[in-house]
XYZ file of N, CA, C and O in Angstrom:
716
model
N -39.808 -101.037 -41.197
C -39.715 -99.660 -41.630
C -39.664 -98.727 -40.426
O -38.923 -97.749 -40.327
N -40.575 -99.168 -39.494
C -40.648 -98.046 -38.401
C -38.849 -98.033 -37.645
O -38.113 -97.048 -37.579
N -38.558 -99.377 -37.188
C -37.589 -99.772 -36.719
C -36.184 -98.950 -37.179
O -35.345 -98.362 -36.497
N -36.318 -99.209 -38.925
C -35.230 -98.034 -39.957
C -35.463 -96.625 -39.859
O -34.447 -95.930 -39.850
N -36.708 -95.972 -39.774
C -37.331 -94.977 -39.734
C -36.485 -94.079 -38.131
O -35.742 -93.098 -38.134
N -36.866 -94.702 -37.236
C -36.183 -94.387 -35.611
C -34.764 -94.240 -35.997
O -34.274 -93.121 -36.147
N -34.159 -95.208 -36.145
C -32.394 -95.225 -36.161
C -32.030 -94.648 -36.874
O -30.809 -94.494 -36.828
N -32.870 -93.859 -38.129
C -32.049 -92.707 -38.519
C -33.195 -91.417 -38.380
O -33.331 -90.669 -39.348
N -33.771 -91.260 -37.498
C -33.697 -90.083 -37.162
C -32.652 -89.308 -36.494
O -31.731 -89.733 -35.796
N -32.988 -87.895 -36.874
C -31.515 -87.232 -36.498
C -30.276 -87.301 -36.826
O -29.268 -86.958 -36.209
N -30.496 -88.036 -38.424
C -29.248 -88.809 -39.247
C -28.391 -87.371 -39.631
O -27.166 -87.269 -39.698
N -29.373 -86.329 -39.853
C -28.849 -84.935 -40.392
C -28.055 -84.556 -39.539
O -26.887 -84.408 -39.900
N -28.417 -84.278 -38.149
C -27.892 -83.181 -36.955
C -26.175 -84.572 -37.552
O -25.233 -84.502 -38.340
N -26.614 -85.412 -36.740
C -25.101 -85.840 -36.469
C -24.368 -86.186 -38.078
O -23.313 -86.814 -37.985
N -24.652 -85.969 -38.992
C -23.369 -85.798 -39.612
C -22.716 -84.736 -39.814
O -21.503 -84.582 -39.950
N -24.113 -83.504 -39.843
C -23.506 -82.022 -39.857
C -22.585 -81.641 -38.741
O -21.783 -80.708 -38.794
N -22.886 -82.949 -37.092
C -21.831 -82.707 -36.385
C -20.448 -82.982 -36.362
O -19.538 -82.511 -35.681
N -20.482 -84.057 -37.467
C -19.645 -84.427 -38.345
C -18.808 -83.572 -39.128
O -17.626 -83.495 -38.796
N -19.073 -83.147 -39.766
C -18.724 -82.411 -40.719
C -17.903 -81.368 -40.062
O -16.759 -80.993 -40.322
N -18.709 -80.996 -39.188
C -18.622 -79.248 -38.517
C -17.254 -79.659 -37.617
O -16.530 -78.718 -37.290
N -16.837 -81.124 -37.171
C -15.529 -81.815 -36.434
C -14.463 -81.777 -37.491
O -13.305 -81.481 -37.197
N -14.861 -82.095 -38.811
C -13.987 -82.097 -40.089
C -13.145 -80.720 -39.777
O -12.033 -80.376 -39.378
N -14.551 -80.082 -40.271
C -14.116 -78.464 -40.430
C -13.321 -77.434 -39.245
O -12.562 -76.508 -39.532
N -13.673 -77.816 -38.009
C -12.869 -77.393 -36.886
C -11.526 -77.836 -37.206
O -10.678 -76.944 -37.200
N -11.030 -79.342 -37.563
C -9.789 -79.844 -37.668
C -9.277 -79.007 -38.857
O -8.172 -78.628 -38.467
N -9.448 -78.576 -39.928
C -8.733 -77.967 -40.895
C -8.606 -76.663 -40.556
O -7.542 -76.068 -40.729
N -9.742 -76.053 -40.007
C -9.434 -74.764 -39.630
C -8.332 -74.292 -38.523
O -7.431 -73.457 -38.594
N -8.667 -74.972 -37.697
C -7.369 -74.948 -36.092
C -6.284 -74.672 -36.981
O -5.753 -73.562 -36.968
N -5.811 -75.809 -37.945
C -4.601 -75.995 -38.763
C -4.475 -74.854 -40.131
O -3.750 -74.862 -41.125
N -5.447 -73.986 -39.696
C -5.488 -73.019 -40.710
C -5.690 -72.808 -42.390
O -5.670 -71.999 -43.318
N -5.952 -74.557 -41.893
C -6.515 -74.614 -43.542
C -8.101 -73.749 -43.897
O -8.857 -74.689 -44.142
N -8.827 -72.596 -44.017
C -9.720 -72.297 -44.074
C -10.377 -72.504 -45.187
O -11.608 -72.466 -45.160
N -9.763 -72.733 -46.249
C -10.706 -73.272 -47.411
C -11.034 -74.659 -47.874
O -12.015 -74.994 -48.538
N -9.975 -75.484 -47.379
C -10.684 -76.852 -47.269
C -12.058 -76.953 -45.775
O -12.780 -77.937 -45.615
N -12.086 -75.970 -45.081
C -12.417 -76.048 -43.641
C -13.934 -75.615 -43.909
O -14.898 -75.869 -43.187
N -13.925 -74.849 -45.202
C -15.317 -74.182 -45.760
C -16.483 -75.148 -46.213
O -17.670 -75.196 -45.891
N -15.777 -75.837 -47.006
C -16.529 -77.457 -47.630
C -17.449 -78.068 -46.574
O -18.637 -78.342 -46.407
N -15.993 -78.151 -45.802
C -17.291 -78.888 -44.710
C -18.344 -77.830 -44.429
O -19.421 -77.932 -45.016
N -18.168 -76.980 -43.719
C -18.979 -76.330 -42.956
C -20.559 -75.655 -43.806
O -21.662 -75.267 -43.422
N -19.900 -75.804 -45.030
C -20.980 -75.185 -45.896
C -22.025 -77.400 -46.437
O -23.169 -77.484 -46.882
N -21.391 -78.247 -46.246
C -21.902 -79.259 -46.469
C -22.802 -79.415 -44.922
O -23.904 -79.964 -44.957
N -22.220 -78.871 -43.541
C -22.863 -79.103 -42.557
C -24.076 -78.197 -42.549
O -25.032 -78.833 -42.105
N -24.410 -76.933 -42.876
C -25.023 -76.407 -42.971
C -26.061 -76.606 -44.127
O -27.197 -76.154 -43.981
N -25.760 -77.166 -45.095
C -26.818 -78.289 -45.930
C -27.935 -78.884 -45.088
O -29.142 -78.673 -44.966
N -26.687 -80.043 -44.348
C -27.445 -81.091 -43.811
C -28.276 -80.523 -42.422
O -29.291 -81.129 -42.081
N -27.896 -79.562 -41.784
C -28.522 -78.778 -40.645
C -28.618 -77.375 -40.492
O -27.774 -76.824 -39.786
N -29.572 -76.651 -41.076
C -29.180 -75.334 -41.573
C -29.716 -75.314 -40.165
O -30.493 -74.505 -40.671
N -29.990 -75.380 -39.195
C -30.806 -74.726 -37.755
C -29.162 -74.975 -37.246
O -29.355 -74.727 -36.056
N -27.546 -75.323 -37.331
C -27.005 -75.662 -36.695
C -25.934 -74.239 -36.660
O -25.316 -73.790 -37.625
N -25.935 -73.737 -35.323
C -25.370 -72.559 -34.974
C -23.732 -72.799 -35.341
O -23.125 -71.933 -35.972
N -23.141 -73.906 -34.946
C -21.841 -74.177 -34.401
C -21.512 -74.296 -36.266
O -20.504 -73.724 -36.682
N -22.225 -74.892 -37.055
C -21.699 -74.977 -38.819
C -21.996 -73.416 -39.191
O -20.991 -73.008 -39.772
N -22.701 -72.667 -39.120
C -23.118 -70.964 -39.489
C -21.734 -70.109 -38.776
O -21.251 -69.116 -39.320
N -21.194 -70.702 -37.443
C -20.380 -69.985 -37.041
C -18.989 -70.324 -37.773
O -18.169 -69.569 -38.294
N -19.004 -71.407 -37.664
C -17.698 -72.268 -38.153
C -17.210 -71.765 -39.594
O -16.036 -71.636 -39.941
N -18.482 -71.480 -40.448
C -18.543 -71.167 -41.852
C -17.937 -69.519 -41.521
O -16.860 -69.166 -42.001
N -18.332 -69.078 -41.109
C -18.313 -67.163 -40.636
C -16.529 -67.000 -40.265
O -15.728 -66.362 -40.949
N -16.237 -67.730 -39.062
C -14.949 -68.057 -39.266
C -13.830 -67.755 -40.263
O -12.995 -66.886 -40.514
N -14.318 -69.097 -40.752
C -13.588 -69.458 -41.758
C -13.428 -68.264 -43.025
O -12.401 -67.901 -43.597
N -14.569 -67.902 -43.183
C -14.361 -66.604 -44.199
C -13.742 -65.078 -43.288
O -13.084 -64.213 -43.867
N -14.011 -65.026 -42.223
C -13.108 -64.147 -41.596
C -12.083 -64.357 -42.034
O -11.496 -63.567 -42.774
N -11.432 -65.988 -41.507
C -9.900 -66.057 -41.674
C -9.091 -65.770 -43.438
O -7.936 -65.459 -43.732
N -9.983 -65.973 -44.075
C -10.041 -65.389 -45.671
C -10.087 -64.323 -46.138
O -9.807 -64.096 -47.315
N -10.573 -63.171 -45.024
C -10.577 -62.380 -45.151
C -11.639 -61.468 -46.346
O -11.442 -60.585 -47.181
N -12.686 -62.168 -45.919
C -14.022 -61.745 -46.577
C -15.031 -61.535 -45.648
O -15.698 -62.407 -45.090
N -15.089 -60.632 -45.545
C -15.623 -59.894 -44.444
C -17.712 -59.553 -44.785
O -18.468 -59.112 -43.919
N -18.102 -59.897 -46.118
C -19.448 -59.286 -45.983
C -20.052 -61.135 -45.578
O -20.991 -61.363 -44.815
N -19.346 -62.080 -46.207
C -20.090 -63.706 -46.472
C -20.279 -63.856 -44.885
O -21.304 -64.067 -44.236
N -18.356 -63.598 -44.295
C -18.646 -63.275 -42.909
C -19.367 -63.742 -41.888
O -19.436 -64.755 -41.193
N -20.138 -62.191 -42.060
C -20.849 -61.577 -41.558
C -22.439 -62.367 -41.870
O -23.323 -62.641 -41.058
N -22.390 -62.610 -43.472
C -23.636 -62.910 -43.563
C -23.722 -64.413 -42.667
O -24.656 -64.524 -41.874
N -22.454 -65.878 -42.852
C -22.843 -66.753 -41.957
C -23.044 -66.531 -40.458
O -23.703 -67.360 -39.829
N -22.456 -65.334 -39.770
C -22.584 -65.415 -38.304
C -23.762 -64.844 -38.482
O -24.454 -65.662 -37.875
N -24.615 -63.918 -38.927
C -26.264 -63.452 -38.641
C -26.610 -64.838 -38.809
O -27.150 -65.230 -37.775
N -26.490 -66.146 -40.060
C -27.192 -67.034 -39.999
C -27.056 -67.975 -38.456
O -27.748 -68.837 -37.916
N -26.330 -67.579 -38.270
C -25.798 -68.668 -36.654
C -27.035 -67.926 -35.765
O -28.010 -68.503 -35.283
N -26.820 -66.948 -35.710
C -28.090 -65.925 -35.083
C -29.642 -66.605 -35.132
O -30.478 -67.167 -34.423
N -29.454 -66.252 -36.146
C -30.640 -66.903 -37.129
C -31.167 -68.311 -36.496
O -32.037 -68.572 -35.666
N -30.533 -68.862 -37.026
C -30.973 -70.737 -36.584
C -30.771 -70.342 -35.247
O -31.913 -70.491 -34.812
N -30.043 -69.907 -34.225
C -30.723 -69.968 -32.454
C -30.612 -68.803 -32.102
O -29.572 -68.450 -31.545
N -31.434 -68.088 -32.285
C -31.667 -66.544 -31.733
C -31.586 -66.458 -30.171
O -31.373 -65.349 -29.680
N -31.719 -67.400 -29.465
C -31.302 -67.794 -27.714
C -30.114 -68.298 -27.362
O -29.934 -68.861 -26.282
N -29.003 -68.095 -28.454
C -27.987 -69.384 -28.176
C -26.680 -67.927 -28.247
O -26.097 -67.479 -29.234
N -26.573 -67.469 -26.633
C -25.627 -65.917 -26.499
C -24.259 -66.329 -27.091
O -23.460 -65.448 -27.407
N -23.945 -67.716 -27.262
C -22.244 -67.861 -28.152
C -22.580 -67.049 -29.788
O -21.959 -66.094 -30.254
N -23.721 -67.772 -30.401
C -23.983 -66.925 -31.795
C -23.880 -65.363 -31.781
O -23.208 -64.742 -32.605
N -24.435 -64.916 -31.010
C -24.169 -63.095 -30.787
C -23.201 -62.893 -30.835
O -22.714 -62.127 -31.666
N -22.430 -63.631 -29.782
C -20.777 -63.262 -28.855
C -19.886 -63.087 -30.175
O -19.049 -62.194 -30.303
N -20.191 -64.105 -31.183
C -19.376 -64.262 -32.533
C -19.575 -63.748 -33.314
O -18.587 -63.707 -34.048
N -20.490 -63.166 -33.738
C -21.237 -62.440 -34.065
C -20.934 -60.533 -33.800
O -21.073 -59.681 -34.678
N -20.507 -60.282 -32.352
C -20.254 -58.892 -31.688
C -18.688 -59.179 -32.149
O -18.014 -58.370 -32.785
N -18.143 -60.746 -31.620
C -16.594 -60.351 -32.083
C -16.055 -59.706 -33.745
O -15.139 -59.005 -34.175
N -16.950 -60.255 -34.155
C -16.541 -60.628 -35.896
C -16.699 -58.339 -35.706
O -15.787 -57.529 -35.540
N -17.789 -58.168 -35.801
C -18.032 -56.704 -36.082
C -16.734 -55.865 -34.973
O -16.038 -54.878 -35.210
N -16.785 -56.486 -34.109
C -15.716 -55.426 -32.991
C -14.203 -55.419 -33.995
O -13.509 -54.407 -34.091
N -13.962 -56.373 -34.499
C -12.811 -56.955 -35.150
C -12.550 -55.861 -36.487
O -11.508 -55.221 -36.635
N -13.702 -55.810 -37.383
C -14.149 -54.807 -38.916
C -14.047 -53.776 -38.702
O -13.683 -53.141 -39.691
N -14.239 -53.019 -37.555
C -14.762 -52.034 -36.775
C -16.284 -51.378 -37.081
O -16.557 -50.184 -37.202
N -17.057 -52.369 -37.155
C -18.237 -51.924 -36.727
C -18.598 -51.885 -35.223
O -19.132 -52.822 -34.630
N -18.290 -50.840 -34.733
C -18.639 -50.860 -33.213
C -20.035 -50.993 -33.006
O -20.462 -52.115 -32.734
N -20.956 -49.865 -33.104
C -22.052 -49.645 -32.649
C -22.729 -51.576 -33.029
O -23.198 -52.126 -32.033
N -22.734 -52.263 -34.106
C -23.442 -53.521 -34.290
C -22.441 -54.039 -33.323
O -23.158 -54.559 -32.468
N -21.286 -54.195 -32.975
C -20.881 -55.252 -31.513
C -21.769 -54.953 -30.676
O -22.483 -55.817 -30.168
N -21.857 -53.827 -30.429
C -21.911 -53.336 -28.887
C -23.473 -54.020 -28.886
O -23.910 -54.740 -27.989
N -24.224 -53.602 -30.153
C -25.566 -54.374 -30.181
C -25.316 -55.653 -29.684
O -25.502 -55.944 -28.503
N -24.735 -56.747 -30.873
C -24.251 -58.014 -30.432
C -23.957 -58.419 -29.053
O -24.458 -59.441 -28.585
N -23.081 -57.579 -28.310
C -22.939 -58.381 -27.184
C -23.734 -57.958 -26.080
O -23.750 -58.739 -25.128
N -24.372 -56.948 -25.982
C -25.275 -56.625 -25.342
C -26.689 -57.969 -25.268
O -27.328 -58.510 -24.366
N -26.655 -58.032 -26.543
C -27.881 -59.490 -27.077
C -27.546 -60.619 -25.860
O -28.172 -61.102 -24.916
N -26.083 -60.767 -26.483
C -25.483 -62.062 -25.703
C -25.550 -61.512 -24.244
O -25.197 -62.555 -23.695
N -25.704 -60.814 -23.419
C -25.204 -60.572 -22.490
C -26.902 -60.662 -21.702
O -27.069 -60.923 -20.511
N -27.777 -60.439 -22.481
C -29.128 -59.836 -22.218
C -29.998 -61.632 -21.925
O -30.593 -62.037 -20.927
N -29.708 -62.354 -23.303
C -29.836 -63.645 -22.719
C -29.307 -64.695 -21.874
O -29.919 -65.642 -21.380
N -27.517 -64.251 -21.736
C -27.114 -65.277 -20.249
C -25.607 -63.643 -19.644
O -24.487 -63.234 -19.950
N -26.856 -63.338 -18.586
C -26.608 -62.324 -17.889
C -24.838 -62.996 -17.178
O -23.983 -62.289 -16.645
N -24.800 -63.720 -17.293
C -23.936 -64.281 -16.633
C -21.835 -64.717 -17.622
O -20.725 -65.094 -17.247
N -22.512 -64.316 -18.905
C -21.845 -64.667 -19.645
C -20.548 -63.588 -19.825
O -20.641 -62.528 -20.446
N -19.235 -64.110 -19.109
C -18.290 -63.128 -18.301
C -17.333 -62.432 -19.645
O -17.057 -61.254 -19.869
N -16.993 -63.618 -20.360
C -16.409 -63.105 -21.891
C -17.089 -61.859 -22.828
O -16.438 -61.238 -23.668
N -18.688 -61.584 -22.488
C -19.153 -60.996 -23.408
C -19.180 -59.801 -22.728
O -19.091 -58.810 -23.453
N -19.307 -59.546 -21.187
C -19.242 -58.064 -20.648
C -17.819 -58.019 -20.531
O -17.488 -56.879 -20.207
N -16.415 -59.113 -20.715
C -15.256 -58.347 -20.986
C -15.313 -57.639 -22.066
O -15.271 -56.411 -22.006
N -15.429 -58.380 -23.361
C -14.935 -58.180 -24.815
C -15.863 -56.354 -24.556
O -15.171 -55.353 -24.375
N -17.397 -56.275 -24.595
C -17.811 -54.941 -24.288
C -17.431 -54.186 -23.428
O -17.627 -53.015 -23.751
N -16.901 -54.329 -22.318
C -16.170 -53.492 -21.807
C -14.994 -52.644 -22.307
O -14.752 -51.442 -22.198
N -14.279 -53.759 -22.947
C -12.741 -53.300 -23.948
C -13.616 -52.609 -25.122
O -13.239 -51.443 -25.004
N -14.115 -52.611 -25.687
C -14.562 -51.953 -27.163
C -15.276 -50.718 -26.421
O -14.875 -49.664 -26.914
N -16.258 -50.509 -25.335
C -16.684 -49.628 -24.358
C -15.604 -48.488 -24.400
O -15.730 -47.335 -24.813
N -14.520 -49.110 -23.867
C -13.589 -48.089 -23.441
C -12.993 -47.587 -24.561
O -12.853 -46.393 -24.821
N -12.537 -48.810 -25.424
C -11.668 -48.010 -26.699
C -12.734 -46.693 -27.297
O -12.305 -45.892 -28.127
N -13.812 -46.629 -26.883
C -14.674 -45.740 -27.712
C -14.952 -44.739 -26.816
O -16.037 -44.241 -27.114
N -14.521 -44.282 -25.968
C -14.038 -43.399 -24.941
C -15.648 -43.755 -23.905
O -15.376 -43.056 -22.929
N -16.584 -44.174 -23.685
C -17.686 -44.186 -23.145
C -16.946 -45.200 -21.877
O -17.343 -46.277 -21.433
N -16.005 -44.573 -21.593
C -15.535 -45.231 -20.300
C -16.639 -45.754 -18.875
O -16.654 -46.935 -18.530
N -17.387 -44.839 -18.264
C -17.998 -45.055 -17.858
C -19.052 -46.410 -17.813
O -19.496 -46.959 -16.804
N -19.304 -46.765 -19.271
C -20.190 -48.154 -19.244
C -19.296 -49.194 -19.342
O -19.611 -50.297 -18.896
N -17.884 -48.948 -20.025
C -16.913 -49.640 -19.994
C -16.350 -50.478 -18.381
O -16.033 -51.624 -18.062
N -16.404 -49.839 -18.048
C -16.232 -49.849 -16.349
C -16.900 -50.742 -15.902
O -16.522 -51.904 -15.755
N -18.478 -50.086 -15.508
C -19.470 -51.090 -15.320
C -19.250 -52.540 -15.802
O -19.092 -53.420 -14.956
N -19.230 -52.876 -17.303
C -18.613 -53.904 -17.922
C -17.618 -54.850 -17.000
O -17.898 -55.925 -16.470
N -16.072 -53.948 -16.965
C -15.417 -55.077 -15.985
C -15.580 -55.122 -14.764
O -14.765 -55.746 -14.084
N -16.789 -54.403 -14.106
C -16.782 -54.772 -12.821
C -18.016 -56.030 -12.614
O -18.024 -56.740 -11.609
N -19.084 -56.175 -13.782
C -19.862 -57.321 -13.830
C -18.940 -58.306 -13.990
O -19.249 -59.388 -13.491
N -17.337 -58.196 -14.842
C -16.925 -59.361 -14.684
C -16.408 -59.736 -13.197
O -16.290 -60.802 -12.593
N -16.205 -58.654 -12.940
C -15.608 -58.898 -11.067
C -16.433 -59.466 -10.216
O -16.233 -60.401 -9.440
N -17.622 -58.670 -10.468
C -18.924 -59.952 -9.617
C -19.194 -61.245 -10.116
O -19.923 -61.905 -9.375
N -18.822 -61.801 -11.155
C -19.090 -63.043 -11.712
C -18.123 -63.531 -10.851
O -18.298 -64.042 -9.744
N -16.783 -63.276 -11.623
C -15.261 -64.101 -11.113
C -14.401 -63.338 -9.973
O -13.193 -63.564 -10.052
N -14.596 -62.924 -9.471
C -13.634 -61.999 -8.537
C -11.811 -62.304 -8.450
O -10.955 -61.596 -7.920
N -11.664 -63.538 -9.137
C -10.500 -63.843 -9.424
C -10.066 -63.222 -10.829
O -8.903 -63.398 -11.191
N -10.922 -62.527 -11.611
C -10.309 -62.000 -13.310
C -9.581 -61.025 -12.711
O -10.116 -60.089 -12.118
N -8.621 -61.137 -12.795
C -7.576 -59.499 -12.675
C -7.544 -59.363 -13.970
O -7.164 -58.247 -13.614
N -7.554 -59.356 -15.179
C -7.816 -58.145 -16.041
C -8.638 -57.843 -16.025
O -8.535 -56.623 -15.902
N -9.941 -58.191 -16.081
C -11.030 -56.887 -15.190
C -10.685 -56.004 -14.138
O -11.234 -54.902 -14.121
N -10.009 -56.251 -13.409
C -9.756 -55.732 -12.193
C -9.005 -54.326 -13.138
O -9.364 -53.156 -13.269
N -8.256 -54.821 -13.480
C -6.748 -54.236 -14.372
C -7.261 -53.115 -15.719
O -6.591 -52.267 -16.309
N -8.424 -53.439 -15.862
C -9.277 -52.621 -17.095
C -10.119 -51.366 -16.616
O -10.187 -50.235 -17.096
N -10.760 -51.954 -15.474
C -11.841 -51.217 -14.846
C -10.712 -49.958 -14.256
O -10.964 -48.755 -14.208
N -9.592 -50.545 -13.893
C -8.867 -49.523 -12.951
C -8.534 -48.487 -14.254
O -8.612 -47.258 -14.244
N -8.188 -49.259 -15.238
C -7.888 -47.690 -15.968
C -8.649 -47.288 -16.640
O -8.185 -46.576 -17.530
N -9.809 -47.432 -16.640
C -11.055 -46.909 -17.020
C -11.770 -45.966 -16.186
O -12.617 -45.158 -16.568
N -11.171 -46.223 -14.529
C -11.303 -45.065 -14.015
C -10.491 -44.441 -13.456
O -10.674 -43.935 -12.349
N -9.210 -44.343 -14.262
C -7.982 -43.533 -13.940
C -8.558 -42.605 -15.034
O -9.004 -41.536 -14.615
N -8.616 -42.800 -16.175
C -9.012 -42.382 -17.615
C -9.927 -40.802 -17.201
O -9.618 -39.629 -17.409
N -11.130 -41.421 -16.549
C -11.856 -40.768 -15.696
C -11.283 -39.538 -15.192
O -11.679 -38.420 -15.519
N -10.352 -39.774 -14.397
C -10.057 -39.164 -12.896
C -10.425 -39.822 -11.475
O -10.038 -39.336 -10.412
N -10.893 -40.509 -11.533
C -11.047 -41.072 -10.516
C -10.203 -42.134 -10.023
O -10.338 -43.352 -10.139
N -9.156 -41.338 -9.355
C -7.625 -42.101 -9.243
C -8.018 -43.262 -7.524
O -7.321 -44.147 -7.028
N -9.135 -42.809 -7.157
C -9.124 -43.776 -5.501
C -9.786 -45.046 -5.838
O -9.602 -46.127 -5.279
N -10.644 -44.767 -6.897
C -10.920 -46.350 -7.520
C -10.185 -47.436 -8.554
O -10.427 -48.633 -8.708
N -9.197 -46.581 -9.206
C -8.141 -46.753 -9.699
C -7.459 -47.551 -8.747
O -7.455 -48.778 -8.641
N -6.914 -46.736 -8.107
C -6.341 -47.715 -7.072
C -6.540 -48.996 -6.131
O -5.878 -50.003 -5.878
N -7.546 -48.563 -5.810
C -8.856 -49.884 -5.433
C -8.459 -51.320 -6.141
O -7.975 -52.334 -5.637
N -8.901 -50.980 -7.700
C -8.824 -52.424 -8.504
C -7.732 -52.599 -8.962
O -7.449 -53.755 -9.274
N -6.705 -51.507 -9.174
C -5.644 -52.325 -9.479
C -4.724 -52.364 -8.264
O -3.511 -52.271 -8.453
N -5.223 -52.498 -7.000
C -4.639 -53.268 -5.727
C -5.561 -54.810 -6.168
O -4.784 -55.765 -6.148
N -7.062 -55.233 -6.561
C -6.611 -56.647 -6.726
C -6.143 -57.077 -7.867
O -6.493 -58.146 -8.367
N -5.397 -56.364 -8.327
C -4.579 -57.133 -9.743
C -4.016 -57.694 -8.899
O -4.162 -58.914 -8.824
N -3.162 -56.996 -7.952
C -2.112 -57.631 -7.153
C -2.590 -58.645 -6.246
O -1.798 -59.248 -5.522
């Protein structure tokens, strides 16, 4: 018994990782409602599993149901409140609806637990700026510039974020390293 007991522990996580592989494959292929099954069967078998809560959120995005959504990416939240991809998806899904002010929350989250995480001070930077608060927008792609110094669209964002401004000598600055 003990012996049976061991070898299937953790029988849950890996089929829900299972499942959640199902559901990636139908979804890529745009099947989103066969892609749901799974993800809502993975989330059965592992409701703590971020990657089935997101996968599920997805998928009803791509359906174009926007409150279920919303409600699986808070659950992705939910099951790993430390895990900055759940936010990131989470800030995208709302940047996307146009709930700004909850992105900007969202990726700020994500950004707050892996300071380092270069996608989430782009994506806030771009929603930053579209909302005229250029100034933090800025800031935004220039954290991506200190991460990667190779992103030229940061480079390329920040510059017209402070052309936008007036401030045409820093303008020029970054979009000399686009080039």
């Amino acid at each position: 018994v003990s012996e049976w007991t061991f070898g299937n522990l953790g029988q849950r996580p890996k089929l829900a990782e299972a499942l959640c592989r199902k559901g990636f494959s139908f979804s890529i292929q745009g099947e989103d409602r066969k892609a749901i099954d799974y993800f809502r069967r993975a989330t059965e078998e592992d409701p703590q599993d971020p990657a089935a809560w997101s996968g599920l959120g997805s998928c009803y995005a791509g359906l174009d149901h926007p409150e279920e959504a919303v409600t699986a990416y808070r659950l992705a939240v939910e099951a790993a409140p430390q895990d900055p991809a759940a936010h990131f998806h989470l800030a995208n899904y709302f940047g996307r609806i146009g709930r700004t002010e909850e992105a900007i929350a969202a990726y700020a989250q994500a950004i707050a637990i892996n300071p380092q995480f270069e996608a989430a001070h782009f994506n806030l930077g771009l929603l930053l700026v579209r909302e005229d608060r250029l100034e933090e927008g800025r800031r935004q792609f220039e954290a991506v510039t200190r991460l990667n110094p190779e992103a030229a669209p940061a480079f390329f964002n920040a510059g017209i974020a402070s052309a936008r401004m007036g401030r045409f000598e820093e303008s020029l600055a970054a979009l000399r390293e686009v080039v």
